[in-house]
Coordinates of N, CA and C in Angstrom, one line a residue:
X1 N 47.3 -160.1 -99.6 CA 47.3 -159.6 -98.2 C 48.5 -158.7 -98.0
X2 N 48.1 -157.4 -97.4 CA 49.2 -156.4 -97.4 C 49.6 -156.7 -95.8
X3 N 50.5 -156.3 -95.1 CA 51.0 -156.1 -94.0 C 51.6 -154.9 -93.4
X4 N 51.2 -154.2 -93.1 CA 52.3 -152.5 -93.0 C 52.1 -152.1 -91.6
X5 N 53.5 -152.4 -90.9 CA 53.4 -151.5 -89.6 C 54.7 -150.2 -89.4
X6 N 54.2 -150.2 -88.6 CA 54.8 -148.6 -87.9 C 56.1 -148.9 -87.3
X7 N 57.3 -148.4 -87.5 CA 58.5 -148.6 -86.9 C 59.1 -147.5 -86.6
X8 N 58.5 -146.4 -86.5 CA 59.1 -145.1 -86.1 C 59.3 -145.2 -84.5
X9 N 60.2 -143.9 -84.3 CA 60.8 -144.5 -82.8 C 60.0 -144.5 -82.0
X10 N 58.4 -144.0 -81.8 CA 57.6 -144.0 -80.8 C 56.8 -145.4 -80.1
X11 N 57.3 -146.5 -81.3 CA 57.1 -147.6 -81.2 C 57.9 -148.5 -80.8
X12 N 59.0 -147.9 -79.7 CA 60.0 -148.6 -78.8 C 59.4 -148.7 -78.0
X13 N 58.3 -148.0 -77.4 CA 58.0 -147.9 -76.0 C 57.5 -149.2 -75.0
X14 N 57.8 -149.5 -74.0 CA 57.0 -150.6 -73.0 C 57.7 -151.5 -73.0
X15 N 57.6 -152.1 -71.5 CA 58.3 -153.4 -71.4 C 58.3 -154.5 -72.4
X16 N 56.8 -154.6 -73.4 CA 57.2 -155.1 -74.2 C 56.7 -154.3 -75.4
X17 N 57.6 -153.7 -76.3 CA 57.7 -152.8 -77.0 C 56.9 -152.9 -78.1
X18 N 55.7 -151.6 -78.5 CA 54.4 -151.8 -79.5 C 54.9 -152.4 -80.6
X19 N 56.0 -152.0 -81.2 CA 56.5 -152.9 -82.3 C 56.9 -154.2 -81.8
X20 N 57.3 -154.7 -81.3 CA 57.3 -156.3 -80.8 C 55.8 -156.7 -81.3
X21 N 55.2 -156.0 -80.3 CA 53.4 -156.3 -80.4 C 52.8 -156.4 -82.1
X22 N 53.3 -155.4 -82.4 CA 52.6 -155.1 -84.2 C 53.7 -156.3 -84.9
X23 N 55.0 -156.9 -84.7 CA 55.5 -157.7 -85.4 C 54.9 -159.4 -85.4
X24 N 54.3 -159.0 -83.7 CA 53.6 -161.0 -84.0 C 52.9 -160.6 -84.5
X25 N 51.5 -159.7 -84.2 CA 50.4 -159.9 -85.1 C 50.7 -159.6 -86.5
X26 N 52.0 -159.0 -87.2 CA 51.7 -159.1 -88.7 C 52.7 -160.4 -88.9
X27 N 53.5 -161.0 -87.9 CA 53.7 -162.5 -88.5 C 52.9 -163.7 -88.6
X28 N 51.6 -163.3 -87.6 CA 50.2 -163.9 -87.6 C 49.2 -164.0 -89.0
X29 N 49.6 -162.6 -89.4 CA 48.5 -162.2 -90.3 C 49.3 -163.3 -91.7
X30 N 50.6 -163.3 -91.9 CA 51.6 -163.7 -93.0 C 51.4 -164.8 -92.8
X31 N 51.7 -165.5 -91.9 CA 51.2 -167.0 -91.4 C 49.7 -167.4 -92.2
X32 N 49.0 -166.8 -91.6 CA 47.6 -167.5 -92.2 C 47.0 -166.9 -93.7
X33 N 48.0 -166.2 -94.0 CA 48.0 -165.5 -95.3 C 48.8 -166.8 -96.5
X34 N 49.8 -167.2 -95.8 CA 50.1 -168.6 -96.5 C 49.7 -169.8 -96.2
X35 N 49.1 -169.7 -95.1 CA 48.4 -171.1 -94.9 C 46.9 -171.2 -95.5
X36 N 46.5 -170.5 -96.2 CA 45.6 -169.7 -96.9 C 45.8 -169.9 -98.8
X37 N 47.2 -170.2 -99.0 CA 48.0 -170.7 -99.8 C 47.6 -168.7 -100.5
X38 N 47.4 -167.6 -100.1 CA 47.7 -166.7 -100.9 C 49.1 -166.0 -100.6
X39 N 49.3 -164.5 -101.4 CA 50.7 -164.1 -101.9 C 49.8 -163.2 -100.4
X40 N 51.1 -162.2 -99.9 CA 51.5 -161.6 -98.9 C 52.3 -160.6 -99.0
X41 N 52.3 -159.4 -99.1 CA 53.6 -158.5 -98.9 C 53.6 -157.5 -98.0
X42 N 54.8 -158.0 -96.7 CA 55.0 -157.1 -95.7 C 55.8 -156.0 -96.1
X43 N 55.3 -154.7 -94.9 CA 56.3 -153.4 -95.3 C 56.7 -152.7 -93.9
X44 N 57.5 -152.3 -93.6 CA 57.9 -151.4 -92.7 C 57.5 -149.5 -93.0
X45 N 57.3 -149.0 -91.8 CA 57.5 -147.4 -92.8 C 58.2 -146.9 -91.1
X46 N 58.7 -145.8 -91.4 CA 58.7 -144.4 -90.7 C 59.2 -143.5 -91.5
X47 N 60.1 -142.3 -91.6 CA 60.3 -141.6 -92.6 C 59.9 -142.2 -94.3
X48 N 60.1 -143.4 -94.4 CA 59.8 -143.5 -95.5 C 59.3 -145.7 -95.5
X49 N 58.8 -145.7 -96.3 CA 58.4 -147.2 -96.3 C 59.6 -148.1 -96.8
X50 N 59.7 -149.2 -96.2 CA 60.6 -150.0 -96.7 C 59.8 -151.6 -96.8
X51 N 60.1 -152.4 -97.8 CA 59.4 -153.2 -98.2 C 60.2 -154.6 -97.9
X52 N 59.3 -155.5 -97.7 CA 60.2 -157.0 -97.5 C 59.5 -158.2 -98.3
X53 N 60.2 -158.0 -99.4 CA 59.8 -159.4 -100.3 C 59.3 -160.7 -100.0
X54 N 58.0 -161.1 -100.6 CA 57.5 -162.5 -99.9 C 57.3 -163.2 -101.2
X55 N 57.5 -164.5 -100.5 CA 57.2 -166.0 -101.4 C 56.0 -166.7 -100.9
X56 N 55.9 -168.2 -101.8 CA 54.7 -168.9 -101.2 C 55.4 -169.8 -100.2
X57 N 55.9 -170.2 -99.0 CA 56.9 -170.4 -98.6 C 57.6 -170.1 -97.6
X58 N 57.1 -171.4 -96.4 CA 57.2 -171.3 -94.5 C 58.9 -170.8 -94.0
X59 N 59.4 -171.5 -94.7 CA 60.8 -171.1 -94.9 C 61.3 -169.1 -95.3
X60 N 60.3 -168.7 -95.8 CA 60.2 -167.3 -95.6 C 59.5 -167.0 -94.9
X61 N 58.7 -167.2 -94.2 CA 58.0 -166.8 -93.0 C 59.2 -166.7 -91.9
X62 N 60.0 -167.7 -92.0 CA 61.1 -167.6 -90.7 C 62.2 -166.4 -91.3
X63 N 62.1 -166.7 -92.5 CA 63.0 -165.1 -93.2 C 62.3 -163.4 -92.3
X64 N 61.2 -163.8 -92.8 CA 60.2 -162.6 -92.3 C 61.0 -162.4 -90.9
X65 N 60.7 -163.4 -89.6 CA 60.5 -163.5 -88.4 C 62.0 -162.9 -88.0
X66 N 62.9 -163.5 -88.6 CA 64.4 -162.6 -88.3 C 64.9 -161.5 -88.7
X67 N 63.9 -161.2 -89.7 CA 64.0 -159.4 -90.3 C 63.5 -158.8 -89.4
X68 N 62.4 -159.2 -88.5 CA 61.3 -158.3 -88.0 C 62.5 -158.4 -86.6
X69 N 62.9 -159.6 -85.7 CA 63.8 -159.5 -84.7 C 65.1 -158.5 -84.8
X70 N 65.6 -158.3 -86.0 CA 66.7 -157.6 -86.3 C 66.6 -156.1 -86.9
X71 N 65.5 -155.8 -86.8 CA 64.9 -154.5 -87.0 C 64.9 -153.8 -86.0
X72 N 65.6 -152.1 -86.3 CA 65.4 -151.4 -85.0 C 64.0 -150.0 -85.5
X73 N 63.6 -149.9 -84.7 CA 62.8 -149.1 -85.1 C 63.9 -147.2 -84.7
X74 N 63.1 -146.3 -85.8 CA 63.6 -145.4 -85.5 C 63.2 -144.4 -86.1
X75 N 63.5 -142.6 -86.3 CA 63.3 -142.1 -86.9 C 61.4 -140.8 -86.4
X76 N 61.2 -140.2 -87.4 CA 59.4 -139.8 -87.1 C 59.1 -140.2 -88.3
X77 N 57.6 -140.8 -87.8 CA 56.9 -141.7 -89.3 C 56.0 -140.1 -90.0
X78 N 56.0 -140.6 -90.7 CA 55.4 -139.5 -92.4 C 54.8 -140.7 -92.6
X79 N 53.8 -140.7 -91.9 CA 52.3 -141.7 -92.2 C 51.7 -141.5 -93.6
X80 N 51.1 -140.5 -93.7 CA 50.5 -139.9 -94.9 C 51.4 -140.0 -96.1
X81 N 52.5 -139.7 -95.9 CA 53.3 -139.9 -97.2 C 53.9 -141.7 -97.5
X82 N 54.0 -141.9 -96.5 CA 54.8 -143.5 -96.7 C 53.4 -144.3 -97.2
X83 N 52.2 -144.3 -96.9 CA 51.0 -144.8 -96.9 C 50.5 -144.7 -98.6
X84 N 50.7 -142.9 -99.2 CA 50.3 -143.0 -100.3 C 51.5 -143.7 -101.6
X85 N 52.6 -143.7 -101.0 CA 53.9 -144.4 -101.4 C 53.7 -145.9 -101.8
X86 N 53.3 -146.7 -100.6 CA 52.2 -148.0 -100.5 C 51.3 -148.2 -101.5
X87 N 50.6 -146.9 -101.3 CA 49.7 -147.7 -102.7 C 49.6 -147.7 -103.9
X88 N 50.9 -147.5 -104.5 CA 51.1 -148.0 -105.9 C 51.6 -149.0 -106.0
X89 N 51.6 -149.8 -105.1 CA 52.4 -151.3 -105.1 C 50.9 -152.2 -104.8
X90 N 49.7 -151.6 -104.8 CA 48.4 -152.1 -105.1 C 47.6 -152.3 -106.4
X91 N 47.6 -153.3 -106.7 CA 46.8 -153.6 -108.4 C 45.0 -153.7 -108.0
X92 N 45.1 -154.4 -107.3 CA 43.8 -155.0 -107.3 C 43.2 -155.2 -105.6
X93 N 41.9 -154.7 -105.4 CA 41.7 -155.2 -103.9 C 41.8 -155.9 -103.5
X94 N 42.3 -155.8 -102.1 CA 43.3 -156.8 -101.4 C 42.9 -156.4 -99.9
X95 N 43.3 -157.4 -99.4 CA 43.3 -156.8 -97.3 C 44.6 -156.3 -97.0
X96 N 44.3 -155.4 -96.3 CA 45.2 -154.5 -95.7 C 45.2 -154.5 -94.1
X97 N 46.6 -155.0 -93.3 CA 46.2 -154.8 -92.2 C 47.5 -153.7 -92.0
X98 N 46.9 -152.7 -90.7 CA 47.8 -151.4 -90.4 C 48.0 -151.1 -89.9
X99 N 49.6 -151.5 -88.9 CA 49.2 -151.3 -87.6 C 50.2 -150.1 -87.0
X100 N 49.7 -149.6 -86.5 CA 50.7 -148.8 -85.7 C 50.0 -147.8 -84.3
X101 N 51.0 -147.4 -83.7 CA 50.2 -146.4 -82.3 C 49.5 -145.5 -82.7
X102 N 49.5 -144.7 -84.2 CA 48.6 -143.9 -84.5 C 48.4 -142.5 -83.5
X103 N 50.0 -142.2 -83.0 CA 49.9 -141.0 -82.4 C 50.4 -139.7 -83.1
X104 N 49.8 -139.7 -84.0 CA 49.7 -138.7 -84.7 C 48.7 -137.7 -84.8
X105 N 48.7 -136.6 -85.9 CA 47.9 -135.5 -86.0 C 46.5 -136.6 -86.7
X106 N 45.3 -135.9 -86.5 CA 44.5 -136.9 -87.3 C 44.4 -136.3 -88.6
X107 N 44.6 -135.3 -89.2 CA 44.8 -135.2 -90.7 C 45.7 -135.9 -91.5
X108 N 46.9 -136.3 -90.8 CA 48.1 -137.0 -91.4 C 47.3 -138.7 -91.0
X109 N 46.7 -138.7 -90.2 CA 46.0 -140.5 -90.3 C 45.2 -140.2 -91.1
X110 N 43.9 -139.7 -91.3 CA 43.3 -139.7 -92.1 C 43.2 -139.5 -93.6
X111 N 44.2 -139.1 -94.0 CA 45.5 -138.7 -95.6 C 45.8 -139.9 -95.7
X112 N 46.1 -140.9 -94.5 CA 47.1 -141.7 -95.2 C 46.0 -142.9 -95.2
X113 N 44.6 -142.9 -94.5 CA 43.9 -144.2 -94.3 C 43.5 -144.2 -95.5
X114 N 42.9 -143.0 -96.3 CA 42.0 -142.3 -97.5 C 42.9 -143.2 -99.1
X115 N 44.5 -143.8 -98.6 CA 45.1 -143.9 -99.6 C 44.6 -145.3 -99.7
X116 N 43.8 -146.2 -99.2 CA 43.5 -147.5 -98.7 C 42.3 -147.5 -99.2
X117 N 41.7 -146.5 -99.4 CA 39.8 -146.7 -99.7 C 39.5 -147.4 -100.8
X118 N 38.5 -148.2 -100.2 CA 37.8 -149.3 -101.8 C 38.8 -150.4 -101.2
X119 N 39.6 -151.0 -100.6 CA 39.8 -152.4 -100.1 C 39.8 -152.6 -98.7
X120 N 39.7 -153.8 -98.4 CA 39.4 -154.8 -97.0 C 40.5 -154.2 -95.9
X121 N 40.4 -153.0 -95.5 CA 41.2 -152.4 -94.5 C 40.9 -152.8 -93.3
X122 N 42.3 -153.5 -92.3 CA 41.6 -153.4 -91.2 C 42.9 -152.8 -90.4
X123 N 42.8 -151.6 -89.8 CA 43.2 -150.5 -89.1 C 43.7 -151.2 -87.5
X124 N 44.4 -151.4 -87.1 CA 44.7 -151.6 -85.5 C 45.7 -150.4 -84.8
X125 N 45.5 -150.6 -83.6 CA 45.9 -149.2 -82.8 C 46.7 -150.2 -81.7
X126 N 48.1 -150.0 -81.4 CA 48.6 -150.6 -80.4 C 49.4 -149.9 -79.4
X127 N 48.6 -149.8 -78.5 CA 49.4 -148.5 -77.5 C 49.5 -149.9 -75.9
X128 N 50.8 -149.1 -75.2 CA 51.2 -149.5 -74.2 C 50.4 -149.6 -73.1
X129 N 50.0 -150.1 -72.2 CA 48.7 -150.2 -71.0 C 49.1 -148.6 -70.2
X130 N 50.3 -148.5 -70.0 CA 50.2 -146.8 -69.7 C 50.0 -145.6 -70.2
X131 N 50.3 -146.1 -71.8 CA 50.0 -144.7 -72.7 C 48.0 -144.7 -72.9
X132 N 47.2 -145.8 -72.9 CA 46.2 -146.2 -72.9 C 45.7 -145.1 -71.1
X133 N 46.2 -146.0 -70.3 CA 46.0 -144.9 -68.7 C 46.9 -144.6 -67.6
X134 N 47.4 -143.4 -68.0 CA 48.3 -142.7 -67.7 C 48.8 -143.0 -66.0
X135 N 50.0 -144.0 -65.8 CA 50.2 -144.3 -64.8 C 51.6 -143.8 -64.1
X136 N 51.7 -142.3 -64.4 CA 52.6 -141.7 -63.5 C 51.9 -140.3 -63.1
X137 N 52.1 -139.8 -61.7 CA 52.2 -138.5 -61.4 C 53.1 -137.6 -60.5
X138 N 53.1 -136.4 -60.4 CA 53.9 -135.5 -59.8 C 54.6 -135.2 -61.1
X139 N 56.0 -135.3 -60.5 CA 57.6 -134.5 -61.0 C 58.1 -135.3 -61.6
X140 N 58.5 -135.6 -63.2 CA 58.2 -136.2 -64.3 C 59.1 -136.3 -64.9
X141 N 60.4 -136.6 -65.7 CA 61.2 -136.3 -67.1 C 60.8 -137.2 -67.9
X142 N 60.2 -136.8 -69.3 CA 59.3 -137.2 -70.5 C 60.6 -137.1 -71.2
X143 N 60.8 -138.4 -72.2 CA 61.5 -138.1 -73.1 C 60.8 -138.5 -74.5
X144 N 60.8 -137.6 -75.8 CA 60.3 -138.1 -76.9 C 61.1 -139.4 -77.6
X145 N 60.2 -140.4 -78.0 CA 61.1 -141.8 -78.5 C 61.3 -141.5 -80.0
X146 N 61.0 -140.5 -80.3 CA 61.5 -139.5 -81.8 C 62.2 -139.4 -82.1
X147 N 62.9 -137.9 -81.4 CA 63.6 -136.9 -81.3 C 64.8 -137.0 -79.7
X148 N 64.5 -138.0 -79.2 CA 65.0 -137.9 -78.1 C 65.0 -136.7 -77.1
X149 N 63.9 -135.5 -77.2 CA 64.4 -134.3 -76.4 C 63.6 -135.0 -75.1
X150 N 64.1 -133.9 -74.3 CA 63.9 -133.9 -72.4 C 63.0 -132.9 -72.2
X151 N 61.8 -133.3 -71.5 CA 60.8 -132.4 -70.8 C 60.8 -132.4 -69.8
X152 N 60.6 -131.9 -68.6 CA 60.5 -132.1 -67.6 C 59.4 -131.0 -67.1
X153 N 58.3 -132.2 -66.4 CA 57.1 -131.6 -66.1 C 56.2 -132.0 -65.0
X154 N 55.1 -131.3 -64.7 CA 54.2 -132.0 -63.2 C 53.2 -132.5 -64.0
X155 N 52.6 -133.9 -63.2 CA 51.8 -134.2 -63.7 C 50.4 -134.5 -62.6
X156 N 49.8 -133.7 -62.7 CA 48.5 -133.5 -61.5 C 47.2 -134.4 -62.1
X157 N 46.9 -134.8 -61.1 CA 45.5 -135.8 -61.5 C 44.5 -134.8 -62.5
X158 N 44.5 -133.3 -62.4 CA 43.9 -133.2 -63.2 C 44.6 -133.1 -65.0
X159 N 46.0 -133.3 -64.9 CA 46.4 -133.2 -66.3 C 46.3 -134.8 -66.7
X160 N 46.4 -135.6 -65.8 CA 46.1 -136.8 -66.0 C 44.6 -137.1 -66.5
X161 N 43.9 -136.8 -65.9 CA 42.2 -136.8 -66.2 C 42.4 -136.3 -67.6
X162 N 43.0 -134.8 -68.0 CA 42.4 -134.1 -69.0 C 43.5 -135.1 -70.3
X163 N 44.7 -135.6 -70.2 CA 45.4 -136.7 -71.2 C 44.7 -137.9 -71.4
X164 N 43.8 -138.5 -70.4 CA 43.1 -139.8 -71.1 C 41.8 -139.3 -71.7
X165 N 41.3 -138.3 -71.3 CA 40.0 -137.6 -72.3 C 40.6 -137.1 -73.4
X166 N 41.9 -136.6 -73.4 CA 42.1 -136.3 -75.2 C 42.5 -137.6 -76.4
X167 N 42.9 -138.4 -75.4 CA 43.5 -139.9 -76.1 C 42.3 -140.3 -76.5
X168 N 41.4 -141.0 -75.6 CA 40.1 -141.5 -75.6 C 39.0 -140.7 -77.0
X169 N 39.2 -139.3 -77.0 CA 38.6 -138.4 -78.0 C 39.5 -138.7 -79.2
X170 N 40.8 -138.9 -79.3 CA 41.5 -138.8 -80.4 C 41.2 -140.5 -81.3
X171 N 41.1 -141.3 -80.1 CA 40.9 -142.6 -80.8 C 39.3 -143.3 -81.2
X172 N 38.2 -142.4 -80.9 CA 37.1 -141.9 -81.3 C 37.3 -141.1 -82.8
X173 N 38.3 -140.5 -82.7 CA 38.3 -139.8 -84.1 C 38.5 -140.6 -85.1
X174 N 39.7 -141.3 -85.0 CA 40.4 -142.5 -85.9 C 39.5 -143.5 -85.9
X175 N 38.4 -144.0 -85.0 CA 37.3 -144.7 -85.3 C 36.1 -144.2 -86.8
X176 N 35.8 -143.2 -86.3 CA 34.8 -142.5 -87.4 C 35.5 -142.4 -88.3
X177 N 36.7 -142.3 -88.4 CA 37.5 -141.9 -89.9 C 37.3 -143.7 -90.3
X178 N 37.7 -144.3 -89.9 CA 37.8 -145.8 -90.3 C 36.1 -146.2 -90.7
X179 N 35.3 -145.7 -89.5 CA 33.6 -146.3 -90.1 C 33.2 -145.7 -91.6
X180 N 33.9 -144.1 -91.9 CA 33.4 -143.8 -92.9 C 34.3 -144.6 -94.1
X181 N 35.2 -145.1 -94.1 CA 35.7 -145.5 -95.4 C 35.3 -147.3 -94.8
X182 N 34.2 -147.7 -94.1 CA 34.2 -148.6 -94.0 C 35.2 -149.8 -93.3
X183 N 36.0 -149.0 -92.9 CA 37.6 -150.2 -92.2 C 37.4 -150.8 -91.1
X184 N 38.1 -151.6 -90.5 CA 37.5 -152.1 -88.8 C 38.9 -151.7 -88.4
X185 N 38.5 -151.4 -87.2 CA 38.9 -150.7 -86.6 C 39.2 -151.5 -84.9
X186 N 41.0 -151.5 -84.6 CA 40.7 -151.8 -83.3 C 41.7 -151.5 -82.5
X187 N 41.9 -151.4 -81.1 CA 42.6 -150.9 -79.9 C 42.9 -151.5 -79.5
X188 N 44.4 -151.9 -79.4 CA 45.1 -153.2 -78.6 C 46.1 -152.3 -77.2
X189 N 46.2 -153.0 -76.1 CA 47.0 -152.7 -75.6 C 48.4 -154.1 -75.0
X190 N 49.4 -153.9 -75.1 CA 50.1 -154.6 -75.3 C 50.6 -155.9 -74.1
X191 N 49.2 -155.5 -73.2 CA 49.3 -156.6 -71.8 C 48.3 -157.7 -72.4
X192 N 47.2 -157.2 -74.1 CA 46.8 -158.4 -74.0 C 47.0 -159.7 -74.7
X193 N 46.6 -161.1 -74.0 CA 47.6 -162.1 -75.0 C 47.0 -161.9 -76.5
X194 N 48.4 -162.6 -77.4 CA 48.3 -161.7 -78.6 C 47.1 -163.0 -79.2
X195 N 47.0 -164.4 -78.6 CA 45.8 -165.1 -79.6 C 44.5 -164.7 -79.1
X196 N 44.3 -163.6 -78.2 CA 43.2 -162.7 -78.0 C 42.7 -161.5 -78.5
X197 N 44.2 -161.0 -79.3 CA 43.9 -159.7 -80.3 C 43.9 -160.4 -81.4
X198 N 44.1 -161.8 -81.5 CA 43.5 -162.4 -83.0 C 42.3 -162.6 -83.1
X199 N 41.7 -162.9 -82.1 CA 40.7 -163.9 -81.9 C 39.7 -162.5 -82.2
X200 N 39.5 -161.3 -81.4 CA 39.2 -160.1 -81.8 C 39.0 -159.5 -83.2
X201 N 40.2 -159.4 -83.6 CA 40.6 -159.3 -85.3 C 40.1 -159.7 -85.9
X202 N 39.9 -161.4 -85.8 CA 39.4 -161.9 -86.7 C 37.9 -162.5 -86.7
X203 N 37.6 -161.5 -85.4 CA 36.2 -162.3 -85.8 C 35.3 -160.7 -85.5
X204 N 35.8 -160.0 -86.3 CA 35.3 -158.8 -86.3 C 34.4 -159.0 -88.2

């Protein structure tokens, strides 16, 4: 069982922040990956993947739990490159779970899902209940959780309308990319309880 989420800085965002969210469900996935009595290896990426050694062994699971607490996320993820990085640390087919906001270009998601083809992929999307439906308007300062720059902009019900039709389109896309290599595919938003995005997950 692989584990790989997203820690680039766009996954600070929300009261409670997507990587919080992507760290229980991959301490969920590690959990039942050893109560399962199989091997496990979690990884971090954003500019580049970073890897966290596992044992057979509950006592590393709590190792896990305070790496993942003492982690800051940061940086812009190079999805496509850290992903095909990843898979040479693959022998033999294995499950793969992958989680991140996936707000990227879709050629750089779809490069990097492509590096995964031919094993038990399952793909998750975890965006904020506002980045999901856009709950601000008017006179705005946007800051990127990247790069840190400052926008400042209006935001009119119709650019609101036209931002959840391109999300909604974009996460349509990352579906069909996942049906064709066969992956499951799914959309979490971070208000829901997380033994409900298991319960989802795993009985997909």
């Amino acid at each position: 069982v692989h584990v790989i989420i997203d820690r680039s800085g766009s996954m600070n965002y929300g009261k409670m922040s997507k990587f919080d969210y992507a760290s229980m469900l991959g301490a969920g996935f590690a959990y039942l990956a050893l109560k399962d009595n199989e091997k496990f290896q979690f990884a971090t990426f954003s500019d580049t993947i970073e890897l966290f050694q596992p044992q057979k062994s509950n006592s590393h699971l709590l190792s896990m739990v305070d790496y993942l607490n003492d982690i800051k996320t940061k940086g812009n993820s190079k999805l496509s490159k850290s992903l095909a990085q990843y898979r040479k640390l693959i022998n033999t087919k294995s499950l793969i779970i992958l989680i991140s906001d996936f707000l990227y270009d879709l050629e750089d998601i779809e490069n990097g899902l492509l590096a995964f083809a031919g094993n038990d992929l399952k793909v998750i999307q975890v965006l904020d209940p506002s980045e999901r439906h856009l709950n601000m308007t008017g006179d705005v300062k946007l800051e990127d959780s990247e790069n840190h720059s400052l926008l400042r902009t209006f935001i009119s019900p119709r650019a609101k309308a036209s931002y959840e039709r391109n999300l909604e389109q974009h996460i349509g896309k990352i579906q069909k990319a996942c049906l064709d290599l066969r992956a499951d595919f799914h959309v979490l938003t971070t208000d829901k309880p997380i033994f409900d995005s298991f319960y989802e997950i795993l009985g997909s």
